[in-house]
Amino acid sequence: MRNFIAAGMASMLLAGTALANGLEITVDGEAQGVIKIDLAEDVAPKHAERLKTLAASGAYDGVVFHRVIDGFMAQTGDVEFGKAGENISRAGTGGSDLPDLPAEFSDIAFDRGVVGMARSQNPDSANSQFFIMFDKGYFLNGQYTVVGKVTEGMDVVDAIKRGTGGNGAVAGTPDRMVSVKVTD
């Protein structure tokens, strides 16, 4: 009986993992390929749901990586001002038409491949923008919401066109998310 219960628990845990939601981002530009992200729905449920909602609606399709700092992170997700082919001079200052989210800080460290939610100085101002870490950035720990982790495609992340200057603004034609799909 004990082995049966243990086997049942193990299959439930595996099924829960298999049903975890994520994102599949197809990137074009200097970087080309697919980035797969597992969303941390148990750690940041409101932020994970926001990313899924915007991805499912197609809001992220065509959005550029507007701020990319070598050795730090690549930021994207400005669905208001960050669409490729449009005037992106204000990319990074917009969000979606949905309300800002309250912080969901955790003790998860900002290691390579971790996905965090961008925000202004107000901790409760995350909306649609997110960033992917090139390397560890522990000074962000407990200050920004961790919403997921890259599980495949870090080579694509590493190839994203870098920005210049202190803020990492990307000049010319930034790389873009061609499509962002919700995965099971």
Short mmCIF file of C-alpha atoms in Angstrom, two decimals, residues 4-175:
data_model
loop_
_atom_site.label_atom_id
_atom_site.label_comp_id
_atom_site.label_asym_id
_atom_site.label_seq_id
_atom_site.Cartn_x
_atom_site.Cartn_y
_atom_site.Cartn_z
CA PHE A 4 1.19 2.46 -4.29
CA ILE A 5 0.76 5.80 -2.49
CA ALA A 6 4.36 6.78 -3.22
CA ALA A 7 3.93 5.89 -6.91
CA GLY A 8 0.71 7.92 -7.04
CA MET A 9 2.41 10.92 -5.47
CA ALA A 10 5.33 10.69 -7.90
CA SER A 11 3.02 10.56 -10.92
CA MET A 12 1.06 13.57 -9.62
CA LEU A 13 4.29 15.54 -9.23
CA LEU A 14 5.41 14.60 -12.74
CA ALA A 15 2.00 15.47 -14.16
CA GLY A 16 2.12 18.85 -12.40
CA THR A 17 5.50 19.55 -13.97
CA ALA A 18 4.25 18.51 -17.39
CA LEU A 19 1.31 20.89 -17.08
CA ALA A 20 3.48 23.87 -16.12
CA ASN A 21 2.97 26.80 -18.45
CA GLY A 22 5.69 28.62 -20.25
CA LEU A 23 6.51 30.83 -23.20
CA GLU A 24 8.10 30.03 -26.53
CA ILE A 25 9.67 33.14 -28.06
CA THR A 26 10.82 33.15 -31.68
CA VAL A 27 13.55 35.79 -32.10
CA ASP A 28 14.83 37.42 -35.30
CA GLY A 29 17.64 39.88 -35.95
CA GLU A 30 21.27 39.31 -35.02
CA ALA A 31 19.92 36.54 -32.80
CA GLN A 32 17.76 33.96 -34.53
CA GLY A 33 16.02 31.05 -32.93
CA VAL A 34 13.69 30.04 -30.14
CA ILE A 35 13.84 30.79 -26.42
CA LYS A 36 11.76 28.60 -24.11
CA ILE A 37 10.83 29.89 -20.67
CA ASP A 38 9.18 28.06 -17.78
CA LEU A 39 6.99 30.49 -15.87
CA ALA A 40 7.16 30.54 -12.07
CA GLU A 41 3.41 30.43 -11.54
CA ASP A 42 3.82 29.26 -7.95
CA VAL A 43 6.19 32.15 -7.10
CA ALA A 44 4.69 35.01 -9.12
CA PRO A 45 1.18 33.98 -10.19
CA LYS A 46 -0.05 37.46 -11.17
CA HIS A 47 3.04 38.23 -13.25
CA ALA A 48 3.04 34.80 -14.92
CA GLU A 49 -0.63 35.24 -15.79
CA ARG A 50 0.08 38.70 -17.24
CA LEU A 51 2.79 37.33 -19.55
CA LYS A 52 0.49 34.51 -20.67
CA THR A 53 -2.40 36.93 -21.27
CA LEU A 54 -0.28 39.28 -23.40
CA ALA A 55 1.35 36.40 -25.29
CA ALA A 56 -1.99 34.72 -26.02
CA SER A 57 -3.41 37.99 -27.37
CA GLY A 58 -0.42 38.48 -29.71
CA ALA A 59 0.59 41.70 -27.93
CA TYR A 60 4.26 40.64 -27.73
CA ASP A 61 4.54 39.70 -31.40
CA GLY A 62 6.93 42.11 -33.13
CA VAL A 63 8.18 43.76 -29.92
CA VAL A 64 11.90 44.67 -29.88
CA PHE A 65 14.63 44.07 -27.32
CA HIS A 66 15.06 47.79 -26.61
CA ARG A 67 17.57 47.68 -23.73
CA VAL A 68 20.41 45.16 -23.84
CA ILE A 69 23.42 45.46 -21.55
CA ASP A 70 26.31 43.08 -22.18
CA GLY A 71 27.03 40.89 -19.15
CA PHE A 72 23.76 41.94 -17.50
CA MET A 73 20.41 41.48 -19.27
CA ALA A 74 18.19 41.87 -22.36
CA GLN A 75 14.91 43.75 -21.84
CA THR A 76 11.79 43.61 -24.02
CA GLY A 77 8.02 43.63 -23.69
CA ASP A 78 7.03 47.27 -24.27
CA VAL A 79 3.81 46.49 -26.15
CA GLU A 80 2.89 50.19 -26.30
CA PHE A 81 6.04 51.76 -27.78
CA GLY A 82 8.25 48.82 -28.74
CA LYS A 83 6.76 47.41 -31.94
CA ALA A 84 9.28 46.81 -34.74
CA GLY A 85 8.53 48.88 -37.84
CA GLU A 86 7.02 51.71 -35.80
CA ASN A 87 8.66 54.68 -34.07
CA ILE A 88 10.47 52.96 -31.19
CA SER A 89 12.15 56.08 -29.81
CA ARG A 90 10.01 55.76 -26.65
CA ALA A 91 10.53 51.98 -26.29
CA GLY A 92 10.94 51.14 -22.63
CA THR A 93 8.58 53.84 -21.37
CA GLY A 94 5.31 52.06 -22.07
CA GLY A 95 3.31 49.07 -21.02
CA SER A 96 0.01 47.44 -21.79
CA ASP A 97 -3.50 48.77 -21.27
CA LEU A 98 -3.79 46.48 -18.23
CA PRO A 99 -3.15 47.82 -14.71
CA ASP A 100 0.28 47.65 -13.09
CA LEU A 101 0.94 44.65 -10.86
CA PRO A 102 1.83 44.50 -7.16
CA ALA A 103 5.32 43.14 -6.52
CA GLU A 104 5.68 39.40 -6.00
CA PHE A 105 9.25 39.36 -4.68
CA SER A 106 10.80 36.02 -3.73
CA ASP A 107 14.08 34.58 -2.53
CA ILE A 108 14.95 33.24 -5.99
CA ALA A 109 18.34 34.60 -7.06
CA PHE A 110 18.85 36.48 -10.31
CA ASP A 111 21.13 33.91 -11.93
CA ARG A 112 21.92 33.43 -15.63
CA GLY A 113 18.72 32.68 -17.53
CA VAL A 114 16.35 34.02 -14.88
CA VAL A 115 13.48 36.13 -16.23
CA GLY A 116 12.44 39.17 -14.20
CA MET A 117 9.75 41.79 -14.54
CA ALA A 118 10.92 45.31 -15.37
CA ARG A 119 9.46 48.18 -13.38
CA SER A 120 9.97 51.84 -12.53
CA GLN A 121 11.19 52.98 -9.11
CA ASN A 122 7.79 52.02 -7.70
CA PRO A 123 7.98 48.32 -6.73
CA ASP A 124 4.32 47.89 -7.74
CA SER A 125 4.72 49.18 -11.30
CA ALA A 126 5.53 46.06 -13.35
CA ASN A 127 3.23 45.75 -16.34
CA SER A 128 4.36 44.09 -19.58
CA GLN A 129 8.13 44.50 -19.81
CA PHE A 130 10.49 41.74 -18.77
CA PHE A 131 14.19 40.96 -18.94
CA ILE A 132 16.40 37.89 -19.28
CA MET A 133 19.67 37.69 -17.37
CA PHE A 134 22.92 37.08 -19.31
CA ASP A 135 24.76 36.54 -16.03
CA LYS A 136 24.05 36.70 -12.31
CA GLY A 137 22.81 40.01 -10.93
CA TYR A 138 22.35 39.41 -7.23
CA PHE A 139 21.91 43.12 -6.52
CA LEU A 140 18.42 42.64 -8.02
CA ASN A 141 17.49 39.92 -5.50
CA GLY A 142 14.39 40.81 -3.54
CA GLN A 143 14.00 44.04 -5.56
CA TYR A 144 12.36 42.70 -8.73
CA THR A 145 9.84 39.94 -9.37
CA VAL A 146 11.26 36.69 -10.73
CA VAL A 147 8.70 35.36 -13.21
CA GLY A 148 10.52 32.46 -14.86
CA LYS A 149 13.68 30.86 -16.20
CA VAL A 150 15.01 30.04 -19.66
CA THR A 151 15.05 26.27 -20.19
CA GLU A 152 16.18 26.26 -23.83
CA GLY A 153 17.74 28.83 -26.12
CA MET A 154 20.28 30.62 -23.96
CA ASP A 155 22.48 30.62 -27.07
CA VAL A 156 19.78 32.75 -28.72
CA VAL A 157 19.65 35.07 -25.70
CA ASP A 158 23.44 35.39 -25.79
CA ALA A 159 23.30 36.46 -29.46
CA ILE A 160 20.77 39.31 -28.97
CA LYS A 161 22.07 42.61 -30.36
CA ARG A 162 23.70 44.67 -27.62
CA GLY A 163 22.91 48.26 -26.79
CA THR A 164 25.35 51.04 -26.07
CA GLY A 165 25.90 53.53 -23.30
CA GLY A 166 25.00 53.22 -19.66
CA ASN A 167 21.34 52.45 -20.27
CA GLY A 168 21.96 49.85 -22.99
CA ALA A 169 19.65 51.44 -25.57
CA VAL A 170 19.86 49.51 -28.84
CA ALA A 171 20.68 51.72 -31.84
CA GLY A 172 19.59 51.01 -35.39
CA THR A 173 17.43 47.93 -35.78
CA PRO A 174 17.01 45.97 -32.53
CA ASP A 175 16.34 42.24 -32.46
#
